[in-house]
Short mmCIF file of C-alpha atoms and ligand atoms in Angstrom, two decimals:
data_model
loop_
_atom_site.label_atom_id
_atom_site.label_comp_id
_atom_site.label_asym_id
_atom_site.label_seq_id
_atom_site.Cartn_x
_atom_site.Cartn_y
_atom_site.Cartn_z
CA MET A 1 85.73 108.14 81.84
CA LEU A 2 82.84 108.96 84.16
CA GLU A 3 83.01 107.92 88.19
CA VAL A 4 79.88 108.33 90.59
CA LYS A 5 80.86 107.62 94.01
CA ASN A 6 78.76 107.40 96.98
CA VAL A 7 76.33 109.91 95.42
CA THR A 8 73.10 111.38 97.69
CA VAL A 9 70.37 113.44 96.00
CA THR A 10 67.86 114.75 98.33
CA TYR A 11 64.85 116.85 97.62
CA GLY A 12 63.98 118.15 101.10
CA PRO A 13 63.12 115.14 103.07
CA VAL A 14 63.23 113.28 99.88
CA VAL A 15 65.63 111.35 99.38
CA ALA A 16 65.89 110.26 95.30
CA VAL A 17 69.45 108.71 94.81
CA LYS A 18 70.81 106.97 97.88
CA SER A 19 74.28 106.56 97.96
CA VAL A 20 75.29 105.24 94.49
CA SER A 21 78.76 104.85 92.77
CA LEU A 22 78.72 103.47 89.16
CA ARG A 23 81.49 103.78 86.36
CA VAL A 24 81.63 104.20 82.73
CA GLU A 25 84.38 103.39 81.11
CA LYS A 26 85.38 105.02 77.87
CA ASN A 27 83.20 103.95 74.44
CA SER A 28 80.85 101.80 76.25
CA ILE A 29 77.50 101.86 76.60
CA VAL A 30 76.33 101.42 79.94
CA ALA A 31 72.57 101.51 81.07
CA ILE A 32 70.46 102.33 83.99
CA LEU A 33 67.60 100.56 84.54
CA GLY A 34 64.46 101.01 87.02
CA ALA A 35 61.03 101.38 87.23
CA ASN A 36 59.18 104.85 87.89
CA GLY A 37 60.61 106.99 90.62
CA SER A 38 63.50 105.17 91.02
CA GLY A 39 65.70 107.95 90.97
CA LYS A 40 67.08 107.64 87.47
CA THR A 41 66.36 111.50 86.19
CA SER A 42 67.52 112.64 90.11
CA LEU A 43 70.61 110.72 89.05
CA LEU A 44 71.19 112.24 85.32
CA HIS A 45 70.22 115.46 86.64
CA ALA A 46 73.16 115.46 89.37
CA ILE A 47 76.05 114.30 86.52
CA VAL A 48 74.98 117.15 84.33
CA GLY A 49 74.99 119.92 87.03
CA LEU A 50 71.14 120.12 87.18
CA ASN A 51 70.55 119.04 90.80
CA SER A 52 73.18 119.71 93.45
CA ILE A 53 74.28 116.73 95.57
CA ALA A 54 74.06 115.96 99.33
CA SER A 55 77.01 113.93 99.27
CA GLY A 56 79.69 111.84 97.51
CA GLU A 57 81.66 112.81 94.16
CA ILE A 58 81.29 112.87 90.30
CA LEU A 59 84.57 112.63 88.30
CA PHE A 60 84.64 113.19 84.66
CA ASN A 61 88.31 111.86 83.04
CA GLY A 62 89.74 112.35 86.94
CA GLU A 63 88.19 115.85 87.23
CA ARG A 64 85.43 116.36 89.79
CA ILE A 65 82.79 118.04 88.38
CA ASP A 66 79.85 118.00 90.79
CA ARG A 67 80.73 121.71 91.92
CA LEU A 68 80.57 122.96 88.64
CA GLU A 69 78.15 125.32 86.82
CA ALA A 70 75.88 123.07 84.46
CA HIS A 71 77.26 125.31 81.37
CA GLU A 72 80.80 123.98 82.62
CA ILE A 73 80.21 120.41 82.47
CA ILE A 74 78.41 120.80 78.90
CA LYS A 75 81.63 122.39 77.95
CA ARG A 76 83.86 119.01 79.23
CA GLY A 77 81.21 117.11 76.77
CA LEU A 78 78.85 115.46 78.90
CA VAL A 79 75.49 115.98 76.91
CA LEU A 80 71.96 115.08 78.26
CA CYS A 81 69.27 114.29 76.07
CA PRO A 82 66.30 114.60 78.39
CA ASP A 83 62.95 112.97 78.94
CA ASN A 84 59.93 113.77 77.75
CA ARG A 85 61.39 114.88 74.24
CA MET A 86 62.25 117.95 75.25
CA VAL A 87 62.06 119.76 71.75
CA PHE A 88 61.92 123.85 70.96
CA GLN A 89 57.59 122.80 69.79
CA LYS A 90 57.46 126.37 68.31
CA MET A 91 61.22 126.53 66.28
CA SER A 92 61.91 124.49 63.72
CA VAL A 93 63.88 121.51 62.87
CA LEU A 94 66.67 123.31 61.88
CA GLU A 95 66.66 125.82 64.48
CA ASN A 96 66.43 123.17 67.69
CA LEU A 97 69.53 121.52 66.00
CA LEU A 98 71.30 124.90 65.89
CA ALA A 99 70.05 125.43 69.65
CA GLY A 100 72.19 122.77 70.34
CA ALA A 101 74.95 123.81 69.07
CA TYR A 102 74.81 127.11 70.66
CA LEU A 103 77.92 126.72 72.49
CA ARG A 104 79.81 125.93 69.36
CA LYS A 105 82.03 128.45 66.86
CA GLU A 106 83.34 126.00 64.79
CA ASP A 107 82.06 124.97 61.08
CA LEU A 108 78.88 122.93 61.96
CA SER A 109 78.32 121.03 58.68
CA GLN A 110 80.05 117.23 59.62
CA ASP A 111 78.06 117.64 61.92
CA PHE A 112 74.60 118.21 60.20
CA ASP A 113 75.85 115.29 58.01
CA PHE A 114 75.91 113.33 60.77
CA VAL A 115 72.82 113.40 62.24
CA PHE A 116 71.09 113.58 58.69
CA ASN A 117 72.94 110.19 57.89
CA LEU A 118 71.72 108.76 61.04
CA PHE A 119 68.44 110.31 61.06
CA PRO A 120 67.41 110.64 57.52
CA ARG A 121 63.65 111.80 58.31
CA LEU A 122 64.96 114.91 59.83
CA LYS A 123 66.74 116.43 56.67
CA GLU A 124 63.05 116.20 55.00
CA ARG A 125 61.63 118.26 57.63
CA LEU A 126 64.12 120.84 58.35
CA LYS A 127 61.92 123.75 58.21
CA GLN A 128 58.79 121.84 60.03
CA LYS A 129 58.20 122.95 63.08
CA ALA A 130 58.93 120.66 65.81
CA GLY A 131 55.59 120.47 67.72
CA THR A 132 54.35 118.94 64.38
CA LEU A 133 56.23 116.11 64.57
CA SER A 134 55.54 112.49 65.52
CA GLY A 135 56.61 111.28 68.37
CA GLY A 136 59.01 109.21 67.15
CA GLU A 137 60.74 112.34 64.72
CA ARG A 138 60.53 114.20 67.98
CA GLN A 139 62.92 112.07 70.13
CA MET A 140 65.35 111.52 67.07
CA LEU A 141 65.63 115.63 66.83
CA ALA A 142 66.33 115.29 70.76
CA ILE A 143 68.27 112.80 70.11
CA ALA A 144 70.21 114.98 67.25
CA ARG A 145 69.71 118.42 68.76
CA ALA A 146 72.51 117.03 71.57
CA LEU A 147 74.46 115.45 69.45
CA MET A 148 74.89 118.99 67.81
CA ALA A 149 76.75 119.65 71.00
CA LYS A 150 79.95 117.22 70.47
CA PRO A 151 79.23 114.97 73.15
CA LYS A 152 82.04 113.00 74.52
CA LEU A 153 79.69 110.94 77.11
CA LEU A 154 75.90 111.24 75.70
CA MET A 155 73.56 110.46 78.24
CA LEU A 156 69.94 109.51 77.55
CA ASP A 157 66.83 109.64 79.78
CA GLU A 158 64.30 107.22 78.69
CA PRO A 159 64.35 107.79 74.69
CA SER A 160 62.49 104.71 74.22
CA THR A 161 58.78 105.62 76.22
CA GLY A 162 55.43 105.93 74.04
CA LEU A 163 57.19 104.48 70.98
CA ALA A 164 55.87 101.91 68.78
CA PRO A 165 57.95 98.59 69.32
CA ASN A 166 59.58 98.77 65.49
CA LEU A 167 60.55 102.66 66.84
CA VAL A 168 62.31 101.62 69.69
CA SER A 169 64.42 99.29 67.64
CA GLU A 170 65.07 101.54 65.31
CA ILE A 171 65.90 104.50 68.12
CA MET A 172 68.28 101.90 70.02
CA LYS A 173 70.18 101.12 66.44
CA ALA A 174 70.76 104.98 66.28
CA ILE A 175 72.12 104.68 70.00
CA LYS A 176 74.56 102.07 69.10
CA GLN A 177 75.50 103.65 65.95
CA ILE A 178 76.12 106.72 67.95
CA ASN A 179 78.41 104.79 70.12
CA GLU A 180 80.34 102.90 67.31
CA LEU A 181 81.32 106.57 66.36
CA GLY A 182 83.45 107.07 69.37
CA ILE A 183 80.48 108.82 71.57
CA THR A 184 80.32 107.15 74.97
CA ILE A 185 76.40 106.39 76.03
CA LEU A 186 74.95 106.18 79.33
CA LEU A 187 71.36 105.00 78.62
CA VAL A 188 68.48 105.13 81.51
CA GLU A 189 65.51 103.20 80.82
CA GLN A 190 62.40 101.33 81.95
CA SER A 191 62.43 98.65 78.51
CA ALA A 192 65.02 96.92 80.50
CA TYR A 193 65.14 94.22 77.38
CA ALA A 194 65.77 96.80 74.72
CA ALA A 195 68.08 98.48 76.48
CA LEU A 196 70.03 94.95 77.56
CA LYS A 197 70.67 94.43 73.64
CA ILE A 198 72.54 97.31 73.28
CA ALA A 199 74.52 97.94 76.46
CA HIS A 200 77.97 96.77 77.69
CA TYR A 201 76.66 96.91 81.16
CA ALA A 202 73.97 97.63 83.70
CA TYR A 203 72.84 98.98 86.71
CA VAL A 204 69.71 98.29 88.37
CA LEU A 205 68.26 101.16 90.66
CA GLN A 206 65.09 100.27 93.04
CA THR A 207 63.79 103.54 94.91
CA GLY A 208 67.21 105.48 94.68
CA ARG A 209 69.34 102.13 95.86
CA LEU A 210 71.61 100.30 93.15
CA VAL A 211 70.84 96.38 93.62
CA MET A 212 72.37 94.96 90.72
CA GLU A 213 74.79 95.72 88.28
CA GLY A 214 76.51 93.18 85.82
CA PRO A 215 77.07 93.08 81.96
CA SER A 216 74.35 92.80 79.87
CA GLU A 217 74.76 89.69 78.41
CA GLN A 218 74.78 87.92 82.03
CA LEU A 219 71.48 90.30 83.01
CA ILE A 220 69.65 89.37 80.17
CA LYS A 221 69.85 85.50 80.44
CA ASP A 222 68.78 86.12 84.11
CA SER A 223 64.99 86.12 83.83
CA SER A 224 64.38 86.97 87.51
CA VAL A 225 66.22 90.16 87.21
CA ILE A 226 63.75 91.37 84.37
CA GLN A 227 61.12 89.81 86.49
CA SER A 228 61.97 91.11 90.03
CA TYR A 229 62.99 94.66 88.99
CA LEU A 230 61.96 95.78 85.48
CA GLY A 231 58.33 94.50 85.26
CA GLY A 232 58.91 92.25 82.64
CA ARG A 233 60.35 92.60 78.99
N1 LIG B 1 62.04 118.19 92.00
C1 LIG B 1 61.64 117.16 93.05
N2 LIG B 1 61.17 118.12 94.18
C2 LIG B 1 60.85 116.65 95.25
N3 LIG B 1 60.77 115.11 94.61
C3 LIG B 1 60.97 114.98 93.93
C4 LIG B 1 61.79 115.86 92.63
N4 LIG B 1 61.84 115.37 91.69
C5 LIG B 1 61.56 113.87 91.91
N5 LIG B 1 61.60 113.55 92.66
C6 LIG B 1 61.41 112.46 93.79
O1 LIG B 1 61.89 111.75 93.63
C7 LIG B 1 62.20 110.44 92.92
C8 LIG B 1 62.96 110.37 92.12
O2 LIG B 1 62.24 110.86 91.05
P1 LIG B 1 62.79 110.71 89.83
O3 LIG B 1 62.64 111.42 88.75
O4 LIG B 1 64.42 110.84 89.70
O5 LIG B 1 62.60 108.86 89.15
P2 LIG B 1 62.95 108.28 87.64
O6 LIG B 1 63.69 107.06 88.08
O7 LIG B 1 63.61 109.39 86.84
O8 LIG B 1 61.05 108.11 87.45
P3 LIG B 1 60.46 108.13 85.84
O9 LIG B 1 61.12 106.66 85.07
O10 LIG B 1 59.04 107.83 86.09
O11 LIG B 1 61.09 109.13 85.10
C9 LIG B 1 61.11 110.14 93.21
O12 LIG B 1 59.91 109.62 94.62
C10 LIG B 1 60.23 111.60 92.90
O13 LIG B 1 58.71 111.74 93.45
MG1 LIG B 2 62.89 109.78 85.25
#
């Protein structure tokens, strides 16, 4: 579904992503793991058109998308749920969800049912300002808002950061459920263990380069992977 071929991303003299190639098959969950500064966000931003690429190609269902504008990429069904729980703080939960669907003209009732079923807590807080939600609730809202754009490929940038362990497993469970409903997932995480438990396949980035890849069940068994590249569990 998604093919990243020899993609390099630079910021002036800084090379953030160095000739990275990866594939995401339809209906799978693929994880990109890596420590702080390894280039994960830079790569996601390149895929959704927020970063231009210095070289390489990005294809979605066989079509080159690396020269398209961000809004054209979103229309094709590639949607990013950004890091830091970027929600509109002063807007209510409902207004945030509607903002996620701003490019859509059809009836949204099924989409609301879908996200409230996934995150019942949001339904109880529809009128609450997003800025007053707890960290976990804000993360749920960020994911729900991305879902309102009706993604074919949902990309999540470190959804577990800063959450207590029980919330991390709640969020991972929700991501797995989203995938089971037919949405392909590209999951970027530093919490390697949590991500490998739900992913089918994973790539490891280290200072902008891919240093390892394989089926998750293989990487999770190899404790040297977790120790050397990902700083423990
Ligand atoms: N706008 C920018 N201008 C200059 N350098 C940048 C910019 N954005 C990122 N970088 C650099 O690119 C490298 C990769 O950063 P990136 O944010 O992609 O890493 P990351 O893997 O997402 O890290 P984290 O886990 O901390 O979010 C870092 O060295 C960073 O300092
Ligand atoms: Mg990042």
